[in-house]
Coordinates of C-alpha atoms in Angstrom, one line a residue:
M1 CA 117.3 58.6 -49.9
D2 CA 118.9 55.4 -51.2
D3 CA 116.9 52.3 -52.5
L4 CA 113.7 53.9 -51.3
R5 CA 110.3 51.9 -51.9
G6 CA 106.9 53.1 -51.4
V7 CA 103.7 52.0 -50.3
L8 CA 100.5 53.9 -51.6
L9 CA 97.7 54.0 -48.9
D10 CA 94.4 55.6 -48.4
R11 CA 95.0 58.8 -46.3
R12 CA 92.2 57.7 -43.7
V13 CA 93.7 54.3 -43.1
L14 CA 97.5 55.8 -43.1
L15 CA 96.7 58.2 -40.3
K16 CA 94.7 55.8 -38.2
A17 CA 97.4 53.2 -38.4
L18 CA 100.0 55.8 -37.4
R19 CA 98.1 56.3 -34.5
G20 CA 97.9 52.9 -33.4
R21 CA 94.3 52.6 -34.4
P22 CA 92.6 49.3 -35.2
V23 CA 92.9 49.3 -39.0
F24 CA 94.0 46.4 -41.5
E25 CA 97.3 48.1 -42.2
R26 CA 100.5 47.4 -39.4
V27 CA 103.0 50.1 -40.1
D28 CA 105.3 48.5 -37.6
L29 CA 105.5 45.6 -40.0
Y30 CA 106.3 47.8 -42.8
A31 CA 109.2 49.1 -40.9
A32 CA 110.5 45.8 -39.8
A33 CA 110.3 44.4 -43.2
A34 CA 112.3 47.4 -44.7
K35 CA 114.9 46.9 -41.8
E36 CA 115.2 43.2 -42.7
L37 CA 115.8 43.8 -46.6
G38 CA 118.1 46.7 -45.9
C39 CA 116.0 49.3 -47.7
N40 CA 113.9 52.7 -46.9
V41 CA 110.3 52.6 -47.1
V42 CA 107.9 55.8 -47.1
L43 CA 104.1 55.4 -46.5
F44 CA 102.1 58.1 -48.3
S45 CA 98.9 58.7 -49.7
A46 CA 97.9 60.3 -53.0
S47 CA 97.0 63.7 -51.8
S48 CA 100.5 64.0 -50.5
I49 CA 102.3 63.7 -53.9
D50 CA 103.8 67.0 -55.2
F51 CA 104.2 66.7 -59.0
K52 CA 105.7 70.1 -59.4
T53 CA 108.7 69.2 -57.1
N54 CA 108.7 65.3 -57.8
S55 CA 108.2 64.5 -54.0
V56 CA 105.9 63.1 -51.5
V57 CA 105.2 64.3 -47.9
G58 CA 105.0 60.8 -46.2
Y59 CA 106.4 58.7 -43.3
V60 CA 109.6 57.0 -43.1
P61 CA 110.7 55.0 -40.0
D62 CA 114.1 55.6 -38.2
E63 CA 116.4 53.0 -36.9
Q64 CA 113.9 52.3 -33.8
G65 CA 111.1 51.9 -36.2
T66 CA 109.4 55.4 -35.2
F67 CA 107.7 56.8 -38.1
R68 CA 108.6 60.6 -39.0
R69 CA 106.9 62.8 -41.3
T70 CA 109.2 63.9 -44.1
R71 CA 109.5 64.9 -47.5
T72 CA 111.3 62.3 -49.9
P73 CA 111.6 62.0 -53.8
I74 CA 108.7 60.2 -55.3
P75 CA 109.7 56.2 -55.1
K76 CA 110.8 54.7 -58.6
V77 CA 108.6 51.7 -57.4
V78 CA 105.3 51.9 -55.4
H79 CA 103.0 49.1 -53.9
N80 CA 99.6 50.2 -54.5
R81 CA 97.3 49.4 -51.2
S82 CA 94.9 52.2 -51.9
L83 CA 91.6 52.2 -53.4
I84 CA 92.2 55.5 -55.4
S85 CA 91.5 54.0 -58.6
R86 CA 88.1 53.8 -57.9
Y87 CA 88.0 57.6 -58.4
P88 CA 88.6 59.9 -61.1
F89 CA 91.4 61.7 -59.1
G90 CA 92.8 58.5 -58.1
L91 CA 93.0 57.2 -61.7
K92 CA 94.5 60.5 -62.8
T93 CA 97.2 60.4 -60.3
L94 CA 98.3 56.7 -61.4
R95 CA 98.6 57.8 -65.0
R96 CA 100.7 60.9 -63.9
L97 CA 102.9 58.6 -61.8
A98 CA 103.1 56.0 -64.7
R99 CA 104.3 59.1 -67.1
R100 CA 107.0 59.8 -64.8
G101 CA 108.5 56.5 -65.0
V102 CA 106.9 55.4 -61.5
H103 CA 106.5 51.7 -61.4
V104 CA 103.1 51.2 -59.6
F105 CA 102.3 47.7 -58.9
N106 CA 99.3 45.8 -57.9
P107 CA 96.5 47.5 -59.9
V108 CA 92.8 47.2 -59.3
I109 CA 91.5 44.2 -61.6
D110 CA 87.8 44.4 -62.9
H111 CA 85.3 45.1 -60.0
D112 CA 82.6 43.0 -61.5
K113 CA 82.9 39.3 -60.0
Y114 CA 81.1 38.0 -62.9
N115 CA 83.8 39.2 -65.5
V116 CA 86.8 37.7 -63.4
H117 CA 84.8 34.4 -63.1
K118 CA 84.9 34.5 -67.1
L119 CA 88.4 35.4 -67.2
L120 CA 89.3 32.6 -64.9
R121 CA 87.2 30.2 -67.1
E122 CA 89.3 30.7 -69.9
N123 CA 92.0 28.6 -68.2
A124 CA 90.5 25.1 -68.7
S125 CA 92.8 23.8 -65.8
L126 CA 91.1 26.1 -63.4
R127 CA 87.2 24.9 -64.2
P128 CA 87.1 22.1 -62.1
Y129 CA 87.8 24.4 -59.2
L130 CA 85.3 27.2 -60.1
P131 CA 81.6 26.8 -58.9
E132 CA 79.1 27.2 -61.9
T133 CA 78.1 30.8 -62.2
V134 CA 75.7 33.0 -64.3
A135 CA 74.6 36.3 -64.5
L136 CA 71.1 36.9 -62.7
A137 CA 68.8 37.8 -65.4
R138 CA 65.2 36.6 -66.4
E139 CA 66.9 34.1 -69.2
S140 CA 68.8 32.5 -66.0
W141 CA 65.5 30.9 -64.9
P142 CA 66.1 27.5 -66.6
W143 CA 69.6 27.3 -65.0
F144 CA 68.0 28.2 -61.6
K145 CA 65.2 25.5 -61.7
S146 CA 67.5 23.0 -62.9
R147 CA 70.3 23.5 -60.3
L148 CA 68.5 24.3 -57.1
P149 CA 66.4 21.4 -56.6
G150 CA 69.1 18.9 -56.7
H151 CA 72.2 21.0 -55.7
G152 CA 70.9 22.0 -52.4
E153 CA 71.4 25.9 -52.3
I154 CA 72.4 28.9 -54.6
F155 CA 74.0 32.1 -53.8
L156 CA 72.8 35.5 -55.2
K157 CA 76.1 37.9 -55.0
P158 CA 76.4 41.6 -56.0
R159 CA 78.7 41.6 -59.0
R160 CA 80.5 44.6 -57.1
G161 CA 80.7 43.9 -53.7
S162 CA 82.9 43.0 -50.7
L163 CA 82.8 41.9 -47.1
G164 CA 79.9 39.5 -47.8
W165 CA 77.3 42.5 -48.0
G166 CA 74.4 41.8 -50.0
I167 CA 74.7 38.1 -50.4
V168 CA 71.6 36.1 -50.3
R169 CA 71.3 32.4 -50.1
V170 CA 68.5 30.4 -51.5
R171 CA 68.1 26.6 -50.4
R172 CA 65.4 23.8 -50.6
L173 CA 63.9 22.8 -47.2
R174 CA 62.9 19.2 -46.4
N175 CA 59.1 20.2 -46.9
G176 CA 59.9 20.8 -50.6
L177 CA 59.8 24.4 -50.3
Y178 CA 62.5 27.1 -50.5
R179 CA 63.9 29.7 -48.5
Y180 CA 65.4 32.9 -49.4
E181 CA 67.7 34.6 -46.7
G182 CA 69.8 37.7 -46.8
S183 CA 70.0 41.2 -46.4
G184 CA 67.5 41.3 -43.7
I185 CA 64.8 39.6 -45.7
V186 CA 63.8 35.7 -44.9
R187 CA 61.0 34.2 -47.2
T188 CA 59.9 30.9 -47.8
G189 CA 57.6 29.7 -50.6
S190 CA 57.4 27.9 -54.0
L191 CA 60.5 27.8 -56.2
R192 CA 58.6 30.2 -58.6
R193 CA 58.0 32.6 -56.0
I194 CA 61.4 32.8 -54.9
W195 CA 62.7 33.2 -58.3
R196 CA 60.2 36.3 -58.3
L197 CA 61.8 37.7 -55.2
A198 CA 65.2 37.1 -56.4
L199 CA 64.7 38.8 -59.9
R200 CA 64.1 42.0 -57.9
L201 CA 68.0 42.4 -57.4
R202 CA 68.7 42.5 -61.1
R203 CA 68.6 46.2 -61.0
R204 CA 71.8 46.2 -58.7
R205 CA 73.3 43.6 -60.9
Y206 CA 73.9 40.1 -59.1
L207 CA 75.1 36.7 -60.3
L208 CA 74.2 33.4 -59.3
Q209 CA 76.5 30.8 -58.1
E210 CA 76.4 27.2 -56.9
G211 CA 76.8 26.7 -53.5
I212 CA 79.6 24.5 -52.0
D213 CA 79.0 21.6 -49.8
L214 CA 81.6 23.3 -47.7
A215 CA 83.2 21.4 -44.7
T216 CA 81.8 22.5 -41.3
I217 CA 83.3 22.3 -37.6
D218 CA 80.5 21.9 -35.0
G219 CA 77.9 22.9 -37.6
H220 CA 79.6 26.0 -38.8
R221 CA 80.9 26.2 -42.2
F222 CA 84.5 27.5 -42.9
D223 CA 86.4 28.4 -45.9
L224 CA 90.3 29.4 -46.6
R225 CA 92.0 32.9 -46.8
V226 CA 95.0 32.2 -49.2
P227 CA 97.3 35.1 -49.9
V228 CA 99.4 34.8 -53.1
Q229 CA 102.3 37.2 -53.7
R230 CA 105.1 38.0 -55.9
D231 CA 108.6 37.5 -54.0
A232 CA 112.1 38.9 -54.3
S233 CA 112.7 36.8 -57.5
G234 CA 109.6 37.9 -59.2
N235 CA 108.0 34.4 -58.6
W236 CA 104.4 33.9 -57.2
R237 CA 104.3 31.9 -54.1
V238 CA 101.6 31.4 -51.3
P239 CA 103.3 32.3 -47.9
G240 CA 100.7 30.5 -46.0
M241 CA 96.7 30.3 -45.3
A242 CA 94.2 30.3 -42.6
A243 CA 90.6 29.2 -42.2
K244 CA 87.5 31.5 -41.7
R245 CA 84.7 29.9 -39.8
S246 CA 81.0 31.3 -39.7
E247 CA 79.8 32.2 -36.2
A248 CA 77.2 35.1 -35.8
H249 CA 76.0 34.6 -39.4
P250 CA 74.3 31.3 -40.6
F251 CA 76.4 31.1 -43.6
L252 CA 78.9 33.8 -44.2
T253 CA 82.5 33.4 -43.1
N254 CA 83.9 36.9 -43.5
I255 CA 85.6 38.2 -40.4
A256 CA 83.7 41.6 -40.8
R257 CA 80.3 39.5 -40.5
G258 CA 81.3 38.0 -37.3
G259 CA 83.3 35.0 -38.3
S260 CA 86.3 33.6 -36.4
A261 CA 90.0 32.9 -37.8
L262 CA 91.8 29.6 -37.0
K263 CA 94.9 27.9 -38.3
L264 CA 94.4 25.6 -41.3
G265 CA 95.4 22.5 -39.5
D266 CA 93.0 22.7 -36.7
A267 CA 90.1 23.3 -39.3
I268 CA 91.1 20.3 -41.4
R269 CA 91.6 18.1 -38.1
R270 CA 88.0 19.3 -36.8
G271 CA 86.0 19.7 -40.2
I272 CA 87.5 17.0 -42.4
P273 CA 88.8 14.1 -39.9
G274 CA 91.4 11.7 -41.3
A275 CA 91.9 13.9 -44.2
D276 CA 95.6 14.3 -45.4
E277 CA 96.5 17.9 -44.5
A278 CA 99.6 18.1 -46.6
A279 CA 97.7 16.9 -49.6
I280 CA 94.9 19.5 -49.0
R281 CA 97.6 22.3 -48.8
R282 CA 99.3 21.0 -51.9
R283 CA 95.9 21.1 -53.7
V284 CA 94.7 24.6 -52.5
E285 CA 98.2 25.9 -53.3
K286 CA 98.2 24.6 -56.8
V287 CA 94.8 26.3 -57.5
A288 CA 95.8 29.5 -55.8
L289 CA 99.2 29.8 -58.0
M290 CA 97.0 28.9 -61.1
V291 CA 94.5 31.9 -60.4
A292 CA 97.4 34.1 -59.8
E293 CA 98.9 33.5 -63.0
T294 CA 95.7 33.4 -65.1
L295 CA 95.0 36.9 -63.7
A296 CA 98.6 38.2 -64.1
A297 CA 98.2 37.2 -67.7
R298 CA 95.6 40.0 -67.9
Y299 CA 97.1 42.3 -65.4
P300 CA 100.9 42.0 -65.5
A301 CA 101.5 44.4 -62.7
L302 CA 99.2 42.3 -60.2
A303 CA 101.7 41.1 -57.3
D304 CA 99.5 40.9 -54.2
I305 CA 96.0 39.1 -54.0
G306 CA 94.2 37.3 -51.5
L307 CA 91.6 34.2 -52.4
D308 CA 88.8 32.9 -50.4
I309 CA 88.6 29.1 -51.3
G310 CA 86.2 26.6 -49.9
L311 CA 87.0 23.1 -49.1
D312 CA 84.1 20.6 -49.5
K313 CA 83.7 17.7 -47.3
T314 CA 86.1 15.6 -49.0
G315 CA 88.7 18.4 -49.0
R316 CA 88.6 19.3 -52.6
P317 CA 89.3 23.0 -53.1
F318 CA 86.7 25.5 -54.9
L319 CA 87.5 29.3 -55.6
I320 CA 85.1 31.4 -54.0
E321 CA 86.3 35.0 -54.5
V322 CA 89.2 37.1 -55.5
N323 CA 90.5 40.0 -53.3
R324 CA 92.9 42.3 -54.9
R325 CA 93.7 44.2 -51.7
D326 CA 94.1 41.2 -49.1
L327 CA 93.2 42.5 -45.7
R328 CA 95.8 40.2 -44.2
I329 CA 94.4 40.4 -40.6
I330 CA 93.0 36.9 -41.1
L331 CA 96.5 35.4 -40.7
N332 CA 97.1 37.7 -37.7
E333 CA 94.0 36.5 -35.8
A334 CA 94.6 32.9 -36.7
G335 CA 98.0 33.2 -34.9
E336 CA 99.9 32.8 -37.9
D337 CA 102.5 35.4 -36.9
A338 CA 105.5 34.4 -39.1
V339 CA 103.1 34.2 -42.3
Y340 CA 101.5 37.6 -41.2
A341 CA 105.0 39.5 -41.2
E342 CA 105.9 37.7 -44.6
L343 CA 102.8 39.3 -46.1
Y344 CA 104.5 42.7 -45.5
R345 CA 107.9 41.6 -46.5
N346 CA 107.1 40.0 -49.8
P347 CA 105.9 43.2 -51.8
L348 CA 108.7 45.3 -50.5
A349 CA 111.3 42.6 -51.5
Y350 CA 109.3 42.4 -55.0
A351 CA 109.7 46.4 -55.3
G352 CA 113.4 45.8 -54.9
H353 CA 113.3 43.1 -57.6
L354 CA 111.3 45.6 -60.0
A355 CA 113.9 48.4 -59.3
Q356 CA 116.8 46.1 -60.3
A357 CA 115.1 45.3 -63.5
G358 CA 114.6 48.9 -64.1

């Protein structure tokens, strides 16, 4: 099969997507992207790789975009959209592919958010856009007590976690007391009492991060999802961005926690009235590209990430989190259809670039 490019997916996600079940992958957009680029694409999972025959049993779209189960050679270039590297079997599979000369791009970066933060801080140009962050430890008490009274709020985040699970907010109340809220617990008390409560999270490895005075819409805070991808030329680009607004949860904007998606322009007009939308876009894009380039210096095979970037009430951007596997659905829910389609096209185009480069 000529010009075959692969997409490695988790088996459960792949099968659900092929059945039209609601998951974060759209197989029809992979088919459309391959047709537009004039290449072939095979979607497969790690368990379908047969190293004895150097082949995979995967799913290939026909001219009408209908996927057929078929056996193909192992593609020479593969976009890793799976989470298999979390498991010994997955790591072994990726190593075997590499030994056979298969270029698998978009590796898992360090799962530890604090380590990622420290890596990004090595870039002096990025530091103004990174909220101050320290590891949760007994020795962090001086930092905690000096930041919280004047700053307003601090977040406790699992160093390994996603979708907003396990995040706790600590904030000062008007009566001078402090409130701890998150993970089903709400407590009010003195700063020392709240600190003792926070220390219980040490065994689960947490970090402390200064809160950003995020812009709000009708009292609901919002931040941005900013995808950054390599394109057909191998260059980093920001295809677009969208806003996420907290709804069901008092401080989390994650769609998985009841947040809603909206176009960036709408969010800026409603949340930062009078702000220069084009200027904010440029600043956000600048930060996003710096993050991607800094990470790629450590992880050269990186090619597709999603960033959570907050805007304060003046429109200044701050990096909140790096997502190695961008769920993409936020752009779709915000009505950014053209950008959403491009998120599927860019990695396949980049795969072609890698194939030509050898």
